[in-house]
Short mmCIF file of C-alpha atoms in Angstrom, two decimals:
data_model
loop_
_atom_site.label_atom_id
_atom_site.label_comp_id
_atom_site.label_asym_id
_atom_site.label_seq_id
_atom_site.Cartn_x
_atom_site.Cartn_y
_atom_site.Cartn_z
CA UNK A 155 0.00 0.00 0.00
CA UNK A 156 0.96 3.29 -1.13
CA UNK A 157 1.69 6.01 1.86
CA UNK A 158 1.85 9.34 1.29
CA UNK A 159 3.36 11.65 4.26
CA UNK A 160 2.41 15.12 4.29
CA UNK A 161 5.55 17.38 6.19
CA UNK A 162 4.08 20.27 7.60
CA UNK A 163 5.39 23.22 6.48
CA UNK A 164 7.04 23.76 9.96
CA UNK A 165 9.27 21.29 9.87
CA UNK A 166 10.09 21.85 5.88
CA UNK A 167 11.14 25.50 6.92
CA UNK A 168 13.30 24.37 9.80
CA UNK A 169 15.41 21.67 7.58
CA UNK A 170 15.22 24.44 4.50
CA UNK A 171 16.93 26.73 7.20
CA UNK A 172 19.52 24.32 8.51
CA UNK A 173 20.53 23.00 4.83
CA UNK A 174 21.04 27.25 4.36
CA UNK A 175 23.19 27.39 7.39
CA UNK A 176 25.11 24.11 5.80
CA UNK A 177 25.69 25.95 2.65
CA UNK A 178 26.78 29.40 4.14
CA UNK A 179 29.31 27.08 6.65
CA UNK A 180 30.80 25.73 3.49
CA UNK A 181 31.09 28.80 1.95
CA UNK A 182 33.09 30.11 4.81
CA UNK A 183 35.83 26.98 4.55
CA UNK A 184 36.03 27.85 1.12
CA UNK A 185 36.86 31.15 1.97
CA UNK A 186 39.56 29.83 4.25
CA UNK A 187 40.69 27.43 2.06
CA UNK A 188 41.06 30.08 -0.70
CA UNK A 189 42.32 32.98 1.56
CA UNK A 190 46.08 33.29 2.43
CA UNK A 191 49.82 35.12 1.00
CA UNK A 192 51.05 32.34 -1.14
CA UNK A 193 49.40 32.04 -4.92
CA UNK A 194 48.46 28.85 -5.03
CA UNK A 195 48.12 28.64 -8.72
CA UNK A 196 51.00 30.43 -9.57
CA UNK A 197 53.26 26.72 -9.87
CA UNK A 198 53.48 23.32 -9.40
CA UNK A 199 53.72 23.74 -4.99
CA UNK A 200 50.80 25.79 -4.94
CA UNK A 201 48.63 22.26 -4.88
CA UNK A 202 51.02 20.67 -2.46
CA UNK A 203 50.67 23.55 0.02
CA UNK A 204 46.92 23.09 0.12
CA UNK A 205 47.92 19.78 1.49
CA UNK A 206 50.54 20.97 4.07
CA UNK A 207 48.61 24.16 5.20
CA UNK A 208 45.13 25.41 4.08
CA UNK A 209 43.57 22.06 4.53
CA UNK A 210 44.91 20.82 8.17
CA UNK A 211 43.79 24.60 9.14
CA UNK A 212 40.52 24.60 8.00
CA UNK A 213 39.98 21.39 9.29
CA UNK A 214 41.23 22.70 12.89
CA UNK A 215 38.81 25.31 12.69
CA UNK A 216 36.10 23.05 12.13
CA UNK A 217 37.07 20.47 14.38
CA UNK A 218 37.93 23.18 17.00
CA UNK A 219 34.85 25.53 16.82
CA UNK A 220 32.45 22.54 17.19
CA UNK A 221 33.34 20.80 20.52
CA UNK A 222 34.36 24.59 21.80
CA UNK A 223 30.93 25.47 21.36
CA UNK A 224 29.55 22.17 21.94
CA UNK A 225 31.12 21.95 25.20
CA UNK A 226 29.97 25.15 25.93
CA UNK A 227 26.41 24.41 25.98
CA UNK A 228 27.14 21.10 28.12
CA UNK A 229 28.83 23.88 30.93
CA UNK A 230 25.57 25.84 30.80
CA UNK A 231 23.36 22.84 31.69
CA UNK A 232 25.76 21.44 34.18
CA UNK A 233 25.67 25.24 35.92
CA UNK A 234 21.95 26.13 35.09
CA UNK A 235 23.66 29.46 33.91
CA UNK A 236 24.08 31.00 30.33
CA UNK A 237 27.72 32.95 31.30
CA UNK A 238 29.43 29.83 31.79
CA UNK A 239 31.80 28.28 29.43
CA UNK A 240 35.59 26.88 29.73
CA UNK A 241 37.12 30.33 29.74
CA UNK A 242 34.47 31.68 32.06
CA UNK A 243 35.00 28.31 34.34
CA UNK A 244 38.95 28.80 34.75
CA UNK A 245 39.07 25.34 32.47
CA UNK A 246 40.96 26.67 30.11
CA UNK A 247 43.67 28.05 32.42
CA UNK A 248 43.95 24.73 34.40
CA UNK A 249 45.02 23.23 31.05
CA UNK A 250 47.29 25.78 30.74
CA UNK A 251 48.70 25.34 34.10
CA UNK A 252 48.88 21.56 33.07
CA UNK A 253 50.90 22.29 29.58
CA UNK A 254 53.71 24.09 31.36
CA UNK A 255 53.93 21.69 34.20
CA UNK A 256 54.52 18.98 31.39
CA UNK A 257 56.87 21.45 29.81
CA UNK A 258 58.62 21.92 32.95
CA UNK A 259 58.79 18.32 34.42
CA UNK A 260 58.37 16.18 31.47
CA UNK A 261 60.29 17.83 28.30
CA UNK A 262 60.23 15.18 26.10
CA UNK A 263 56.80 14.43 26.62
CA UNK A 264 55.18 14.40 22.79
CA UNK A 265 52.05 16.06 22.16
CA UNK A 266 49.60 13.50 23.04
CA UNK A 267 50.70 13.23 26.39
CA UNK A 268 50.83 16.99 26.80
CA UNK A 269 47.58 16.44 25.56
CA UNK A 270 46.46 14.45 28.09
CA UNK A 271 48.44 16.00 30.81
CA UNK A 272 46.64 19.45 29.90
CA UNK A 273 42.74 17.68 29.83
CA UNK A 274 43.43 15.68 32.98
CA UNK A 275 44.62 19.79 34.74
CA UNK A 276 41.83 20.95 33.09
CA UNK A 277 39.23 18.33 34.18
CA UNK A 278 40.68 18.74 38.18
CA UNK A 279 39.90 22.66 37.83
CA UNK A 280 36.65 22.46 36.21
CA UNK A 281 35.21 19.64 38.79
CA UNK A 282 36.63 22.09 41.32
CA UNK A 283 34.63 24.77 39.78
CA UNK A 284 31.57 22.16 40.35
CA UNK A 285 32.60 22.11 43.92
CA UNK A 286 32.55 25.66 44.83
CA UNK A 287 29.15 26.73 43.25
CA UNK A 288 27.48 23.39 45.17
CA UNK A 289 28.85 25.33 48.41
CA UNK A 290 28.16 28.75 47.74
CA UNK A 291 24.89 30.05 48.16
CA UNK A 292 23.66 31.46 44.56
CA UNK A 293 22.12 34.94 44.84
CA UNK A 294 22.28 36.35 41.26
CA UNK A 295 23.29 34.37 38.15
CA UNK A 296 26.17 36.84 37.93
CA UNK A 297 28.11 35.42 40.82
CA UNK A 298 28.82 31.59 38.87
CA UNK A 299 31.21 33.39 36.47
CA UNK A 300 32.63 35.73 38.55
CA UNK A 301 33.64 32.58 40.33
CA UNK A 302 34.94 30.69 37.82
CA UNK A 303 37.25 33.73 36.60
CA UNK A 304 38.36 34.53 39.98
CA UNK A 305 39.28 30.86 39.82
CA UNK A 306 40.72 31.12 36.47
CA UNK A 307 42.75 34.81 37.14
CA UNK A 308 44.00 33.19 40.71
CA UNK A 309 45.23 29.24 38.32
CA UNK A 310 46.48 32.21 35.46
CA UNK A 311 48.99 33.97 37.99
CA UNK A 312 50.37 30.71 39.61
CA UNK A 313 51.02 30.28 35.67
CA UNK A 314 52.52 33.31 34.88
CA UNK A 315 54.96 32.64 38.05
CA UNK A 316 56.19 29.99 37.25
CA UNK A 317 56.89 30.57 33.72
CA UNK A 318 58.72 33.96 34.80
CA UNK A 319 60.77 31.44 37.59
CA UNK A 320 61.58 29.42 34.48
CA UNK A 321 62.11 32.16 31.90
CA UNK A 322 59.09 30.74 29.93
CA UNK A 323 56.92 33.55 29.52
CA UNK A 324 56.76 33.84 25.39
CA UNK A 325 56.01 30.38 25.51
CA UNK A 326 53.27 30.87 27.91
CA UNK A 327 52.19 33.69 25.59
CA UNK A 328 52.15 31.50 22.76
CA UNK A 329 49.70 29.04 24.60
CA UNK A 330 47.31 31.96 25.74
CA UNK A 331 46.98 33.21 22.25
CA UNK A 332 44.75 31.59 20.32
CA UNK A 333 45.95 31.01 16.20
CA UNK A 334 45.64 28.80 13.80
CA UNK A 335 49.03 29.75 12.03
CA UNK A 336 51.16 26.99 13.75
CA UNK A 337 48.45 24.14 12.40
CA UNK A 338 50.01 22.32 9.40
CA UNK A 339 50.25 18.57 8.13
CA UNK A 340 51.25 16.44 10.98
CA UNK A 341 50.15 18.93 13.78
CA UNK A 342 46.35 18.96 14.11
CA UNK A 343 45.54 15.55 13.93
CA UNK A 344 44.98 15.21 17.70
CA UNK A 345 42.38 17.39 17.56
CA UNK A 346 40.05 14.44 15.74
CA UNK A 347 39.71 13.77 19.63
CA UNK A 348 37.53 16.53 19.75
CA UNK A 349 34.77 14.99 17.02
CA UNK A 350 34.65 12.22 19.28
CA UNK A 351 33.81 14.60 22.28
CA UNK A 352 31.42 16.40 19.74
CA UNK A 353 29.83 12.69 19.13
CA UNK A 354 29.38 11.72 22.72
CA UNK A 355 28.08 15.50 23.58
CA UNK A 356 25.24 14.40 20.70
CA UNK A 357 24.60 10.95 22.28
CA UNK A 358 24.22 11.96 25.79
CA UNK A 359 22.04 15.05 24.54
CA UNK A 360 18.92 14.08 26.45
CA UNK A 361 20.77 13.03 30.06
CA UNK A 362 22.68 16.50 29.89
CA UNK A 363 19.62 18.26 29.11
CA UNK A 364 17.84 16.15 32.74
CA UNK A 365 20.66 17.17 34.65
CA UNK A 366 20.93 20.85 33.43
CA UNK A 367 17.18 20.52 35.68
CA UNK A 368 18.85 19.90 38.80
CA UNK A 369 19.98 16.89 40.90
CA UNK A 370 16.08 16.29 42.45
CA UNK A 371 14.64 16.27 39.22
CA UNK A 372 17.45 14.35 37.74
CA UNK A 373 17.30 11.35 39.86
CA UNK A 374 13.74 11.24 40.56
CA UNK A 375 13.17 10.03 36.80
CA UNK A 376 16.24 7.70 37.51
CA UNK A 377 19.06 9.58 35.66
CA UNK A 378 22.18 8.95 37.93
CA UNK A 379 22.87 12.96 38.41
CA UNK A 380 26.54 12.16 39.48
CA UNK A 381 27.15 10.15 36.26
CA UNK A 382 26.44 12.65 34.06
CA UNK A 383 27.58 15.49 35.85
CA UNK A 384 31.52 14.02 35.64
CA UNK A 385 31.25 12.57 32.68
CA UNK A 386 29.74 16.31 30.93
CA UNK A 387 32.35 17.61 32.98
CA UNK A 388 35.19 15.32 31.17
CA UNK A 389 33.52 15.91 27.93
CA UNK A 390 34.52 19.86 28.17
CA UNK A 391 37.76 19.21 30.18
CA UNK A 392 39.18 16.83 26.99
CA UNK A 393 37.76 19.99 24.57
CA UNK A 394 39.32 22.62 26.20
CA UNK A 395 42.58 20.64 26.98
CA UNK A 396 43.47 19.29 23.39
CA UNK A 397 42.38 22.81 21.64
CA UNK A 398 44.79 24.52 24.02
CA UNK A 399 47.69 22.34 23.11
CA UNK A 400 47.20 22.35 19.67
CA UNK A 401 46.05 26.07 18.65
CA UNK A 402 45.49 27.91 22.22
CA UNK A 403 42.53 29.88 23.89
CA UNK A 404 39.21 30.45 21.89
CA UNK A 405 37.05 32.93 24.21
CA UNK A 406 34.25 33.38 24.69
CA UNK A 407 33.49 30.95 21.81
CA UNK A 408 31.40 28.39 24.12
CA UNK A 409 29.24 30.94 25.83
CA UNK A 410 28.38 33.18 22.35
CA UNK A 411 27.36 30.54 20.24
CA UNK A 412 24.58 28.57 22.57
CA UNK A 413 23.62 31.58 23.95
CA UNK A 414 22.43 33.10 20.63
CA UNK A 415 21.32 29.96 19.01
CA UNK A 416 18.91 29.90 22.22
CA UNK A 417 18.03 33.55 21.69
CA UNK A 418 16.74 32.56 18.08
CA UNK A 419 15.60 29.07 18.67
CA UNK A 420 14.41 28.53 22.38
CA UNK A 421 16.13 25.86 25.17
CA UNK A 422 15.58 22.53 23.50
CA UNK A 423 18.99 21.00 23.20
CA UNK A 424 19.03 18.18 21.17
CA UNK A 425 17.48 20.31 18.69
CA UNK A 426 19.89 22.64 19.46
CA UNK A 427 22.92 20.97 19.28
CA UNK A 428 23.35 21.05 15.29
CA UNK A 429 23.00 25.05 14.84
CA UNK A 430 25.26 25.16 18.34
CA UNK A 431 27.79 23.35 16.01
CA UNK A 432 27.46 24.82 13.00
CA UNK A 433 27.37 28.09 14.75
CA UNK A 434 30.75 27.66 16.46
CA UNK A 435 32.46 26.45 12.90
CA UNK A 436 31.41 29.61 11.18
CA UNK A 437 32.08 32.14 14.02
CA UNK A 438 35.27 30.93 14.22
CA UNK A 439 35.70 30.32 10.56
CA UNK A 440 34.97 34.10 10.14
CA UNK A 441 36.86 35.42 13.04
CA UNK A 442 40.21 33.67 11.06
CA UNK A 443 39.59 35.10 8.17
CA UNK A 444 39.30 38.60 9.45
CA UNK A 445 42.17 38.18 11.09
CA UNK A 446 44.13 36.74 8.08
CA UNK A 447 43.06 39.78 6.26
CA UNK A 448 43.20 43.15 8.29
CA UNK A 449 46.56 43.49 8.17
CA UNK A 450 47.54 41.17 5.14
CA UNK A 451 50.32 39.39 4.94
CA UNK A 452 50.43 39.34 8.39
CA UNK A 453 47.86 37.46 10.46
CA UNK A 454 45.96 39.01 13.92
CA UNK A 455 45.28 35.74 16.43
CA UNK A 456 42.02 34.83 15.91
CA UNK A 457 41.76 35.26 19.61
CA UNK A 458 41.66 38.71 19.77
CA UNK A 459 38.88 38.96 17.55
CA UNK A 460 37.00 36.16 18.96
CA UNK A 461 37.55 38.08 22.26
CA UNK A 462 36.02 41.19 20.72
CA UNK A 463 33.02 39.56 19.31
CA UNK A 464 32.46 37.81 22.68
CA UNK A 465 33.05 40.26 25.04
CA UNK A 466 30.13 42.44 22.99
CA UNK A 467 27.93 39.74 23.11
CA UNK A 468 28.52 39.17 26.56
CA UNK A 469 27.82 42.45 27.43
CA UNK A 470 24.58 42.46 25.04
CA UNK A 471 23.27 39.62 26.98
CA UNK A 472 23.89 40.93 30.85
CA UNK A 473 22.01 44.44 29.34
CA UNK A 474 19.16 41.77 27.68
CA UNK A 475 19.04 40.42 31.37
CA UNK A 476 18.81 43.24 33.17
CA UNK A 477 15.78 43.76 30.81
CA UNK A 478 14.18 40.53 31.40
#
């Protein structure tokens, strides 16, 4: 028997929208794949160095601005708080702390095990993060960030210390600037890591979203709250720790993108989740371009203009809840 299924036109406007946000992502990576000093068609090399440079890049930033944003909506439902991601958390500086410990103690530790070293730092801070807001009385939604970059600016100067003790300062400046240049053939591999985060983020969509409701709720529909509230809290830890290793900080990156996605869409995650993705690969898609063309044929870190558009945005949203 024949069935016929009618779509209602709801639904055929949402996919129509999301296969135009598709094709305006792809535009962007062909942007960045086209975009940069050497002429690629000008001889034989120019093909090679699509191999060696554009490519790896562009898949960084992809790979990159996913699970950054990704894991930035997991924060927000762990916290119940829209100004929380791994730079508002002090995450990202505990993985920073961890990369020059292994730099210090173990020097001929290879980049995976940096890697790890700087996830397993960044994991301890964040579930100490946890810690602190399930002791501290919470007044105003205000106070979870200012904790978490107290936290952070407190982890950040231990940092700084040591790598002045150690004369390792424009290393440690290196680390804390976010860019993309360094990413070639050979170097960004690691961060296929982060897919797998993005994947498990998608597949535990629905117990993220319970707990993000609170530890009564959460348990009294049998979701084990503690469960999901480490493993979330690994999820972002291994994010922010391989993306700092391999290409530095990305501000504000995790608390822009789900918080306007939400603005346009509403709360429902799972729903969510493929705009939050898509909207973290173009922002920071776009952010690298402008930098790689401001001041052509030099290159501005892409995270000083990610930490311009963010820090607007996060000002936007504390005036739009003052207003609420």
């Amino acid at each position: 028997m024949l069935q016929t299924t009618i779509e209602p036109p709801r639904q055929k406007r949402r996919w129509r929208a999301l296969a135009t946000a598709i094709l305006v992502v792809c535009g962007l990576l062909v942007a960045s794949l086209a975009i940069g000093v050497y002429d690629i068609t000008a001889d034989d090399f120019g093909a090679e160095l699509v191999w060696i440079t554009r490519v790896p890049r562009t898949l960084a930033l992809v790979l990159a601005g996913a699970a950054i944003a990704t894991s930035g909506l997991v924060m927000q439902m762990l916290t119940q708080n829209r100004f929380v991601d791994a730079t508002t958390s002090g995450t990202t500086e505990w993985a920073a702390l961890g990369l020059l410990l292994s730099a210090l103690l173990l020097p001929d530790l290879g980049l995976v095990g940096k890697m790890v070293v700087a996830s397993c730092f960044a994991f301890a801070g964040a579930m100490l993060f946890m810690l602190i807001l399930s002791r501290v009385v919470i007044r105003s939604t205000l106070v979870v960030p200012l904790i978490g970059i107290m936290l952070g600016a407190v982890v950040s100067a231990a940092t700084t210390f040591l790598a002045a003790q150690f004369s390792l300062l424009q290393m440690l400046g290196t680390w804390f600037m976010g860019s993309f240049t360094q990413v070639v053939r050979g170097r960004y591999e690691v961060l296929w890591v982060v897919a797998v985060v993005t994947i498990l983020v998608f597949v535990l969509a629905d117990r993220i979203t319970v707990a993000g409701l609170g530890k009564d709720v959460a348990t009294s529909i049998g979701v084990n709250y503690q469960t999901i509230l480490v493993s979330g809290t690994a999820l972002v830890a291994v994010a922010a720790g391989v993306t700092v290793v391999v290409v530095g900080f990305l501000p504000l990156l995790g608390l822009v993108v789900p918080n306007i996605v939400s603005m346009v869409r509403g709360d429902n995650v799972r729903a969510n989740l493929p705009w939050v993705a898509l909207g973290g690969i173009a922002l920071v898609t776009l952010c690298d371009i402008i930098g790689r063309l401001i001041i052509r044929p030099f290159e501005v870190p892409v995270s000083m203009v990610l930490g311009l558009v963010g820090a607007v945005v996060f000002i936007a949203l504390l005036f739009r809840q003052q207003r609420a």
